[in-house]
Amino acid sequence: MTDTASRAATMDKIVALAKRRGFVYPGSDIYGGLANTWDFGPLGVELKNNIKRLWWQTFIHKRSDMVGLDAGILMNPRVWEASGHVVNFNDPLVDCKTCKSRFRADHLLEEKLGIENAATLSPDEMSKLLQEANLACPHCGNRTLTDARQFNMMFSTTIGPVSETGTPVYLRPETAQGIFVQYRNIIASSRVKLPFGVGQIGKAFRNEITPGNFVFRVLEFEQMEIEYFIKPGSGEPIFEDWVAAMWGWVNLLGLKPDHVRVREHDQAELSHYSDRTVDFEYLFPGSMGWKELYGLANRTDFDLRSHQASSGVDLTYFDQAENTRYLPHVIEPTFGVERSFLTVLVDEYDEEETVDVNGKADTRVVLRLAPRIAPYKAAILPLAKKPELTGVARDLFATVQDELGVLVDYDETANIGKRYRRQDEIGTPFCITVDFDTLEDGAVTVRDRDSMAQQRIGLVEVPGFLRDAIR
Ligand code: GAP
């Protein structure tokens, strides 16, 4: 197992690089921010979109047993009563009576008292442990923490011009329910047959209290979720197939396998809807350690059964082969976009001791992003800002964009060493330099981000070279 101390990345370095290079900015920055909210800048939105596109291609386009959906964020509030979220989607919280700060009781028990899996304890058990330890408020230091109480994590708002008479609705806390309530329409309008899955990418909202470790835990985030409908009793091998498919995704992102593990939930930890859950956990640097990256749950027929009972609409599936009707069971692989994003930044961040163009010791910061998700696939750099070079470089830039339809950077500022370093730091896999020899031999220098090795290839070969390299 990799030693966390030997990792180049720290969360502080990632946050600083993300802001400096335009990946992520603090939300509402000029007003002093808003806790746990972040905005994705020019490079951040590209990286995020590349992750989402890769996920959609992998799980929807490349599989004949999957279709997609884009459901609304606002839904009839009865959905959340039937799903169990109104009653069960709670966090145990304690307040400080002195400074009014709020904390997750299970996090306090884990972080301050070293109690493992504290989330599996009841609020009474948590309160007892907190009282016995007479814990001080982490914010003001006074020993005035309340008992733990359950606090619903759904955000609510009101439809209609007058809040008193309007309809209260929730911002969805998971995308999954949109799939369950449209499952009947999907069966009626497409040719899906069990087993089949419906995938969706979209925003979810949770009133998270604990500060979030950058974009790891935020109030507003995107989920990439699949509800995979199966015949009852066929769950175990299909669950294992999904474990393998999720490992395949981890590999596609380029994460180091020994930084990812699969952890089985014990009975007390299971969500209200789940019969079996495993978490894919990632080993974050420093004190963060192993944290949930993705989840895989066997939701049985919990959701379809609840929605059938609550709506009065028959949600059974007619199995033609067996001439029988039943409620399908559901295997749910779920992936957070922000956690994927953060994890690739942390995992691929590297620092290398090297020498600069003047021969002085220097540190090269390099993001070794898999080319398939890197914001820029290449940077095209004329060696000097001379019209004969910039003309060729701009033509090459246009050709690559036309033929590949991918994002490529063009940079004619600063010396070439500085330009290479800038591209290394934002994860651009290739720098393509147009120099004076190009005018003679029609070739360019391609520099590899990771090895810094350089090779010369013909101008006409560049689109094909990149097409192969960014798969
Ligand atoms: N439909 C099942 C479900 O929502 P979950 O484990 O609560 O399960 C799924 O959430 C995934 O969403 C997590 O594995 C994580 O990647 C992401 N996620 C959950 N809460 C988050 C938050 N507050 N901020 C960022 N990502 C979050």
Coordinates of C-alpha atoms and ligand atoms in Angstrom, one line a residue:
M1 CA 0.0 0.0 0.0
T2 CA 1.3 3.4 -0.9
D3 CA 2.5 5.6 2.0
T4 CA 0.4 8.7 2.1
A5 CA 3.4 10.7 3.3
S6 CA 5.3 10.0 0.1
R7 CA 2.7 11.6 -2.1
A8 CA 3.5 14.8 -3.9
A9 CA 0.0 16.1 -3.7
T10 CA -1.4 17.8 -0.6
M11 CA -4.9 19.3 -0.6
D12 CA -3.4 22.8 -0.1
K13 CA -1.3 22.4 -3.3
I14 CA -4.3 21.1 -5.3
V15 CA -6.5 23.9 -4.2
A16 CA -3.8 26.5 -5.0
L17 CA -3.1 25.0 -8.4
A18 CA -6.8 24.7 -9.2
K19 CA -7.3 28.4 -8.5
R20 CA -4.1 29.6 -10.2
R21 CA -4.7 27.7 -13.4
G22 CA -8.4 28.1 -13.7
F23 CA -9.7 24.7 -12.7
V24 CA -11.8 25.6 -9.6
Y25 CA -12.5 28.9 -7.9
P26 CA -14.2 29.5 -4.5
G27 CA -17.9 30.2 -5.1
S28 CA -19.1 33.8 -4.9
D29 CA -15.4 34.7 -4.4
I30 CA -15.7 38.5 -4.5
Y31 CA -18.3 38.4 -1.7
G32 CA -16.0 36.3 0.6
G33 CA -17.3 33.0 -0.7
L34 CA -20.1 30.7 0.4
A35 CA -19.1 27.7 2.5
N36 CA -18.8 24.4 0.5
T37 CA -19.5 26.0 -2.9
W38 CA -17.1 26.1 -5.7
D39 CA -17.2 27.2 -9.4
F40 CA -15.4 25.4 -12.2
G41 CA -13.2 27.6 -14.3
P42 CA -12.2 27.3 -18.0
L43 CA -10.0 24.3 -17.5
G44 CA -12.2 22.8 -14.7
V45 CA -15.3 22.7 -16.9
E46 CA -13.3 21.0 -19.7
L47 CA -11.9 18.3 -17.3
K48 CA -15.4 17.8 -15.8
N49 CA -17.0 17.5 -19.2
N50 CA -14.4 15.1 -20.4
I51 CA -15.1 12.9 -17.4
K52 CA -18.8 13.0 -17.9
R53 CA -18.5 12.3 -21.7
L54 CA -16.2 9.4 -21.1
W55 CA -18.6 8.0 -18.5
W56 CA -21.6 8.3 -20.9
Q57 CA -19.6 6.7 -23.8
T58 CA -18.5 3.9 -21.5
F59 CA -21.7 3.0 -19.8
I60 CA -24.5 4.2 -22.2
H61 CA -23.1 4.3 -25.8
K62 CA -20.9 1.2 -25.6
R63 CA -23.4 -1.1 -24.0
S64 CA -26.5 -2.5 -25.7
D65 CA -28.2 -3.0 -22.3
M66 CA -28.2 0.7 -21.3
V67 CA -30.2 3.8 -22.2
G68 CA -30.0 7.4 -20.9
L69 CA -32.3 9.8 -19.2
D70 CA -32.2 13.5 -18.1
A71 CA -34.9 14.0 -15.4
G72 CA -35.7 17.2 -13.6
I73 CA -34.3 18.4 -10.4
L74 CA -37.7 19.3 -9.0
M75 CA -40.1 16.5 -8.5
N76 CA -43.5 15.9 -6.9
P77 CA -42.7 15.9 -3.1
R78 CA -44.5 12.6 -2.8
V79 CA -41.5 11.0 -4.6
W80 CA -39.4 11.8 -1.6
E81 CA -41.9 10.5 0.9
A82 CA -42.1 7.2 -1.0
S83 CA -38.4 6.9 -1.4
G84 CA -37.9 7.3 2.3
H85 CA -35.8 10.4 2.1
V86 CA -38.2 12.6 4.1
V87 CA -38.0 10.3 7.1
N88 CA -34.5 8.6 6.6
F89 CA -32.2 11.0 4.8
N90 CA -30.7 12.5 7.9
D91 CA -27.4 13.4 9.4
P92 CA -26.8 13.3 13.2
L93 CA -25.8 16.8 14.3
V94 CA -24.7 18.5 17.5
D95 CA -24.8 22.2 18.1
C96 CA -22.5 24.3 20.3
K97 CA -24.7 26.3 22.7
T98 CA -22.0 29.0 23.0
C99 CA -20.8 29.8 19.5
K100 CA -23.8 28.1 17.6
S101 CA -21.5 26.1 15.4
R102 CA -22.9 22.8 14.0
F103 CA -21.0 19.6 13.6
R104 CA -21.7 16.0 12.3
A105 CA -21.8 13.9 15.5
D106 CA -20.4 10.9 13.8
H107 CA -17.5 12.9 12.4
L108 CA -16.7 14.3 15.8
L109 CA -16.6 10.8 17.3
E110 CA -14.4 9.5 14.5
E111 CA -12.0 12.5 14.3
K112 CA -11.8 13.5 18.0
L113 CA -12.3 10.1 19.8
G114 CA -11.0 7.7 17.1
I115 CA -14.3 5.7 17.0
E116 CA -14.5 3.8 13.8
N117 CA -17.7 3.7 11.6
A118 CA -19.5 6.1 14.1
A119 CA -22.2 6.6 11.4
T120 CA -23.6 3.2 12.3
L121 CA -24.4 4.3 15.9
S122 CA -27.8 5.7 16.9
P123 CA -28.1 9.4 18.0
D124 CA -28.6 8.2 21.6
E125 CA -25.4 6.1 21.5
M126 CA -23.5 9.1 19.9
S127 CA -24.8 11.5 22.6
K128 CA -23.8 9.1 25.4
L129 CA -20.2 8.8 24.0
L130 CA -20.0 12.6 23.5
Q131 CA -21.2 13.2 27.1
E132 CA -18.7 10.7 28.5
A133 CA -15.8 12.3 26.7
N134 CA -17.1 15.8 27.7
L135 CA -15.8 17.0 24.3
A136 CA -15.0 20.6 23.7
C137 CA -16.4 22.5 20.7
P138 CA -13.8 22.4 18.0
H139 CA -14.6 26.0 17.1
C140 CA -14.8 27.9 20.4
G141 CA -13.4 25.3 22.9
N142 CA -16.3 25.5 25.3
R143 CA -17.7 22.2 26.6
T144 CA -21.2 23.1 25.6
L145 CA -22.1 20.7 22.9
T146 CA -25.8 19.5 22.7
D147 CA -26.9 15.9 22.3
A148 CA -27.0 14.5 18.7
R149 CA -30.2 15.1 16.8
Q150 CA -31.3 13.9 13.4
F151 CA -31.3 16.7 10.7
N152 CA -32.8 16.2 7.3
M153 CA -30.3 16.9 4.5
M154 CA -32.7 17.9 1.7
F155 CA -33.0 21.5 0.6
S156 CA -36.5 22.7 0.1
T157 CA -38.0 25.6 -1.8
T158 CA -41.5 26.7 -2.9
I159 CA -43.2 26.8 -6.3
G160 CA -45.5 29.7 -6.7
P161 CA -45.3 33.5 -6.2
V162 CA -46.5 33.4 -2.5
S163 CA -44.4 31.3 -0.2
E164 CA -47.2 30.7 2.3
T165 CA -49.6 29.3 -0.3
G166 CA -47.1 27.8 -2.7
T167 CA -46.2 24.1 -3.1
P168 CA -43.1 23.1 -1.1
V169 CA -40.7 21.0 -3.1
Y170 CA -37.3 19.5 -2.6
L171 CA -34.1 19.9 -4.6
R172 CA -33.3 16.2 -5.4
P173 CA -30.7 14.8 -3.1
E174 CA -29.9 11.9 -5.6
T175 CA -30.6 11.5 -9.4
A176 CA -31.8 7.9 -8.9
Q177 CA -35.4 8.7 -8.1
G178 CA -35.9 10.4 -11.5
I179 CA -35.1 7.0 -13.1
F180 CA -37.5 5.0 -10.8
V181 CA -40.4 7.3 -11.6
Q182 CA -39.7 7.2 -15.4
Y183 CA -39.0 3.4 -15.5
R184 CA -42.5 2.6 -16.7
N185 CA -42.4 5.2 -19.5
I186 CA -38.9 4.0 -20.6
I187 CA -40.2 0.4 -20.8
A188 CA -43.3 1.5 -22.8
S189 CA -41.3 3.8 -25.2
S190 CA -38.2 1.8 -25.9
R191 CA -37.4 -1.9 -26.6
V192 CA -35.5 -2.5 -23.3
K193 CA -35.8 -6.0 -21.8
L194 CA -34.5 -7.2 -18.4
P195 CA -31.7 -7.0 -17.5
F196 CA -31.3 -3.4 -18.6
G197 CA -30.0 -0.1 -17.1
V198 CA -30.9 3.5 -17.2
G199 CA -28.0 6.0 -16.7
Q200 CA -28.2 9.7 -15.9
I201 CA -25.9 12.5 -15.2
G202 CA -27.2 15.5 -13.2
K203 CA -27.1 17.8 -10.2
A204 CA -28.0 16.7 -6.7
F205 CA -28.2 18.9 -3.6
R206 CA -27.5 18.1 0.0
N207 CA -27.4 20.4 3.1
E208 CA -24.0 19.2 4.2
I209 CA -22.8 20.7 7.5
T210 CA -19.2 19.4 7.7
P211 CA -16.6 21.4 5.8
G212 CA -15.9 19.6 2.7
N213 CA -12.2 19.0 1.9
F214 CA -12.3 21.2 -1.2
V215 CA -14.8 19.7 -3.7
F216 CA -15.0 16.3 -1.9
R217 CA -18.1 17.2 0.0
V218 CA -20.2 20.0 -1.4
L219 CA -23.8 21.3 -1.2
E220 CA -24.4 21.1 -5.0
F221 CA -22.7 18.3 -7.0
E222 CA -23.2 16.1 -10.0
Q223 CA -23.9 12.4 -9.9
M224 CA -23.5 9.8 -12.7
E225 CA -25.9 7.1 -11.7
I226 CA -27.1 3.8 -13.1
E227 CA -30.2 1.9 -12.0
Y228 CA -29.8 -1.6 -13.4
F229 CA -33.1 -3.5 -13.4
I230 CA -32.8 -7.2 -13.0
K231 CA -34.9 -10.3 -12.4
P232 CA -35.3 -11.0 -8.7
G233 CA -32.9 -13.6 -7.5
S234 CA -30.3 -12.8 -10.2
G235 CA -28.5 -10.1 -8.2
E236 CA -25.3 -11.6 -6.9
P237 CA -23.4 -12.3 -10.2
I238 CA -24.7 -9.1 -11.7
F239 CA -23.4 -7.2 -8.6
E240 CA -20.0 -8.8 -9.1
D241 CA -20.1 -7.8 -12.8
W242 CA -20.7 -4.2 -11.7
V243 CA -17.8 -4.3 -9.3
A244 CA -15.6 -5.3 -12.3
A245 CA -17.1 -2.6 -14.5
M246 CA -16.4 0.0 -11.8
W247 CA -12.8 -1.1 -11.6
G248 CA -12.7 -0.7 -15.4
W249 CA -13.8 2.9 -15.0
V250 CA -11.2 3.5 -12.3
N251 CA -8.6 2.3 -14.8
L252 CA -10.0 4.5 -17.6
L253 CA -9.6 7.5 -15.3
G254 CA -6.0 6.4 -14.8
L255 CA -6.1 6.2 -11.0
K256 CA -3.4 4.1 -9.4
P257 CA -4.9 0.8 -8.4
D258 CA -3.2 0.7 -5.0
H259 CA -4.9 4.0 -4.2
V260 CA -8.4 2.5 -4.6
R261 CA -10.0 -0.2 -2.5
V262 CA -13.5 -1.8 -2.3
R263 CA -15.0 -1.9 1.2
E264 CA -18.1 -3.8 2.1
H265 CA -20.7 -2.1 4.3
D266 CA -21.7 -4.0 7.4
Q267 CA -25.4 -4.4 8.3
A268 CA -25.6 -1.3 10.5
E269 CA -24.1 1.0 7.9
L270 CA -26.5 0.1 5.1
S271 CA -28.7 2.9 3.7
H272 CA -32.5 2.5 4.3
Y273 CA -32.9 1.1 0.8
S274 CA -30.0 -1.2 0.5
D275 CA -29.5 -5.0 0.9
R276 CA -25.8 -4.9 0.1
T277 CA -23.5 -2.0 -0.5
V278 CA -19.8 -1.7 -1.3
D279 CA -17.9 1.6 -1.5
F280 CA -15.0 2.2 -3.8
E281 CA -12.7 4.2 -1.6
Y282 CA -9.8 6.4 -2.5
L283 CA -6.6 6.9 -0.4
F284 CA -6.4 10.7 -0.2
P285 CA -3.2 12.3 1.0
G286 CA -2.5 13.4 4.6
S287 CA -5.1 13.1 7.3
M288 CA -8.0 12.6 4.9
G289 CA -7.0 9.0 4.2
W290 CA -9.5 6.5 2.8
K291 CA -12.8 8.1 1.8
E292 CA -15.8 7.1 -0.3
L293 CA -15.3 7.7 -4.0
Y294 CA -18.2 5.7 -5.5
G295 CA -20.9 3.3 -4.3
L296 CA -22.5 0.2 -5.5
A297 CA -25.8 -0.9 -3.9
N298 CA -28.3 -3.7 -4.3
R299 CA -31.5 -1.6 -3.8
T300 CA -33.7 -4.8 -4.2
D301 CA -37.3 -3.7 -5.2
F302 CA -37.4 -1.2 -2.4
D303 CA -37.9 1.9 -4.6
L304 CA -40.3 0.4 -7.2
R305 CA -42.4 -1.2 -4.5
S306 CA -42.6 2.0 -2.5
H307 CA -43.5 4.1 -5.6
Q308 CA -46.1 1.5 -6.7
A309 CA -47.7 1.6 -3.3
S310 CA -47.6 5.4 -3.0
S311 CA -48.7 6.2 -6.6
G312 CA -51.1 3.4 -7.1
V313 CA -49.6 2.7 -10.5
D314 CA -48.7 -0.8 -11.5
L315 CA -44.9 -0.9 -11.9
T316 CA -44.5 -4.6 -12.4
Y317 CA -42.6 -5.9 -15.4
F318 CA -44.1 -8.5 -17.8
D319 CA -41.5 -11.2 -18.5
Q320 CA -42.5 -12.6 -21.9
A321 CA -40.2 -15.6 -21.7
E322 CA -41.7 -16.8 -18.5
N323 CA -45.2 -15.3 -19.0
T324 CA -45.2 -13.8 -15.6
R325 CA -45.2 -10.3 -13.9
Y326 CA -42.9 -9.2 -11.1
L327 CA -41.2 -6.1 -9.7
P328 CA -37.6 -6.0 -10.9
H329 CA -34.8 -5.6 -8.4
V330 CA -32.2 -2.9 -8.9
I331 CA -28.4 -2.8 -8.7
E332 CA -27.1 0.8 -8.5
P333 CA -23.6 1.9 -9.4
T334 CA -23.2 5.5 -8.5
F335 CA -20.3 7.9 -9.3
G336 CA -19.7 11.5 -8.1
V337 CA -18.4 13.8 -10.7
E338 CA -16.7 16.2 -8.3
R339 CA -15.0 13.2 -6.5
S340 CA -13.8 11.8 -9.8
F341 CA -12.5 15.3 -10.7
L342 CA -10.7 15.8 -7.3
T343 CA -9.3 12.3 -7.3
V344 CA -7.7 12.6 -10.7
L345 CA -6.1 15.9 -9.7
V346 CA -4.8 14.4 -6.5
D347 CA -3.6 11.2 -8.1
E348 CA -1.9 12.7 -11.1
Y349 CA -0.2 15.6 -9.4
D350 CA 3.5 15.1 -9.3
E351 CA 6.6 17.2 -8.6
E352 CA 9.9 16.3 -10.2
E353 CA 13.3 17.7 -9.4
T354 CA 14.9 19.0 -12.6
V355 CA 17.0 21.9 -14.0
D356 CA 15.6 24.9 -15.7
V357 CA 16.8 26.3 -19.1
N358 CA 19.7 28.1 -17.3
G359 CA 20.9 24.9 -15.6
K360 CA 19.5 25.8 -12.2
A361 CA 17.8 23.3 -9.9
D362 CA 14.1 23.5 -10.3
T363 CA 10.9 21.7 -9.5
R364 CA 8.7 20.6 -12.4
V365 CA 5.0 20.4 -11.4
V366 CA 3.2 18.0 -13.7
L367 CA -0.4 16.7 -13.8
R368 CA -0.1 13.3 -15.4
L369 CA -3.7 13.2 -16.5
A370 CA -4.8 10.4 -18.8
P371 CA -4.8 12.1 -22.3
R372 CA -8.5 11.0 -22.8
I373 CA -9.6 13.3 -20.0
A374 CA -7.0 16.1 -20.1
P375 CA -8.5 19.5 -20.9
Y376 CA -6.2 20.3 -23.7
K377 CA -5.0 17.4 -25.8
A378 CA -2.0 19.3 -27.1
A379 CA -0.5 22.8 -27.2
I380 CA 0.8 24.2 -30.4
L381 CA 3.7 26.5 -29.9
P382 CA 5.6 28.5 -32.5
L383 CA 9.2 28.7 -31.3
A384 CA 9.3 32.5 -31.9
K385 CA 6.7 35.1 -32.5
K386 CA 7.6 35.5 -36.1
P387 CA 4.9 35.5 -38.8
E388 CA 6.4 32.7 -40.8
L389 CA 6.2 30.4 -37.7
T390 CA 2.9 31.7 -36.2
G391 CA 1.2 31.3 -39.6
V392 CA 2.2 27.6 -39.8
A393 CA 1.3 27.0 -36.2
R394 CA -2.1 28.6 -36.5
D395 CA -2.8 26.5 -39.6
L396 CA -1.9 23.4 -37.7
F397 CA -4.1 24.5 -34.8
A398 CA -7.1 24.9 -37.2
T399 CA -6.4 21.5 -38.9
V400 CA -6.2 19.6 -35.6
Q401 CA -9.4 21.2 -34.3
D402 CA -11.2 20.5 -37.6
E403 CA -10.1 16.9 -37.9
L404 CA -10.3 15.8 -34.3
G405 CA -12.9 18.2 -32.8
V406 CA -10.9 18.3 -29.5
L407 CA -9.6 21.2 -27.5
V408 CA -6.0 22.3 -28.3
D409 CA -4.2 25.3 -26.9
Y410 CA -2.2 27.8 -28.9
D411 CA 0.5 29.8 -27.1
E412 CA 3.0 32.2 -28.6
T413 CA 3.9 34.0 -25.4
A414 CA 7.1 33.7 -23.2
N415 CA 10.1 31.5 -23.7
I416 CA 9.6 27.9 -24.8
G417 CA 10.7 26.5 -21.4
K418 CA 8.1 28.5 -19.5
R419 CA 5.4 27.5 -22.0
Y420 CA 6.3 23.8 -21.5
R421 CA 6.0 24.2 -17.8
R422 CA 2.7 25.9 -18.0
Q423 CA 1.3 23.0 -20.1
D424 CA 2.8 20.4 -17.7
E425 CA 1.0 22.0 -14.8
I426 CA -2.4 21.8 -16.5
G427 CA -1.9 18.3 -17.8
T428 CA -1.5 18.8 -21.5
P429 CA -0.1 15.5 -22.8
F430 CA 1.8 16.9 -25.8
C431 CA 3.5 20.1 -26.8
I432 CA 4.0 20.6 -30.5
T433 CA 6.6 23.1 -31.5
V434 CA 6.9 24.8 -34.9
D435 CA 10.5 25.9 -35.4
F436 CA 12.6 27.3 -38.3
D437 CA 13.4 23.7 -39.5
T438 CA 9.7 23.2 -40.0
L439 CA 9.8 25.7 -42.8
E440 CA 12.4 23.5 -44.5
D441 CA 11.4 19.9 -43.6
G442 CA 7.6 20.3 -42.9
A443 CA 8.1 18.5 -39.6
V444 CA 7.4 19.6 -35.9
T445 CA 8.8 18.6 -32.5
V446 CA 6.4 16.7 -30.3
R447 CA 7.3 16.7 -26.6
D448 CA 5.8 14.1 -24.3
R449 CA 4.6 15.6 -21.0
D450 CA 5.5 12.7 -18.8
S451 CA 8.9 11.6 -20.2
M452 CA 9.8 15.0 -21.7
A453 CA 11.1 13.0 -24.7
Q454 CA 11.0 14.7 -28.0
Q455 CA 10.4 13.3 -31.5
R456 CA 10.0 14.8 -34.9
I457 CA 7.0 14.0 -37.0
G458 CA 5.6 15.5 -40.2
L459 CA 3.0 18.2 -40.0
V460 CA 0.5 16.0 -41.9
E461 CA 1.0 13.2 -39.3
V462 CA 0.0 15.3 -36.3
P463 CA -3.8 14.7 -36.4
G464 CA -3.3 10.9 -36.7
F465 CA -0.6 10.9 -34.0
L466 CA -3.0 12.7 -31.6
R467 CA -6.0 10.6 -32.5
D468 CA -4.1 7.4 -31.5
A469 CA -2.6 9.0 -28.4
I470 CA -5.8 10.4 -26.8
R471 CA -8.0 7.3 -26.9
Ligands
GAP1 N1 -28.3 7.1 -5.3 C1 -27.4 6.7 -4.3 C2 -26.6 7.8 -3.7 O1 -26.9 8.9 -3.9 P1 -24.6 8.3 -2.1 O2 -23.5 7.4 -1.7 O3 -25.3 9.1 -1.1 O4 -25.6 7.3 -2.9 C3 -23.4 8.7 -4.4 O5 -24.0 9.3 -3.3 C4 -22.1 9.4 -4.8 O6 -22.3 10.8 -4.9 C5 -21.0 9.3 -3.8 O7 -20.4 8.0 -3.9 C6 -20.2 10.4 -4.1 O8 -19.3 10.2 -5.2 C7 -21.2 11.5 -4.5 N2 -21.5 12.4 -3.4 C8 -22.4 12.2 -2.4 N3 -22.5 13.3 -1.6 C9 -21.7 14.2 -2.1 C10 -21.3 15.5 -1.7 N4 -21.9 16.2 -0.7 N5 -20.4 16.2 -2.4 C11 -19.8 15.6 -3.5 N6 -20.1 14.4 -3.9 C12 -21.0 13.7 -3.2

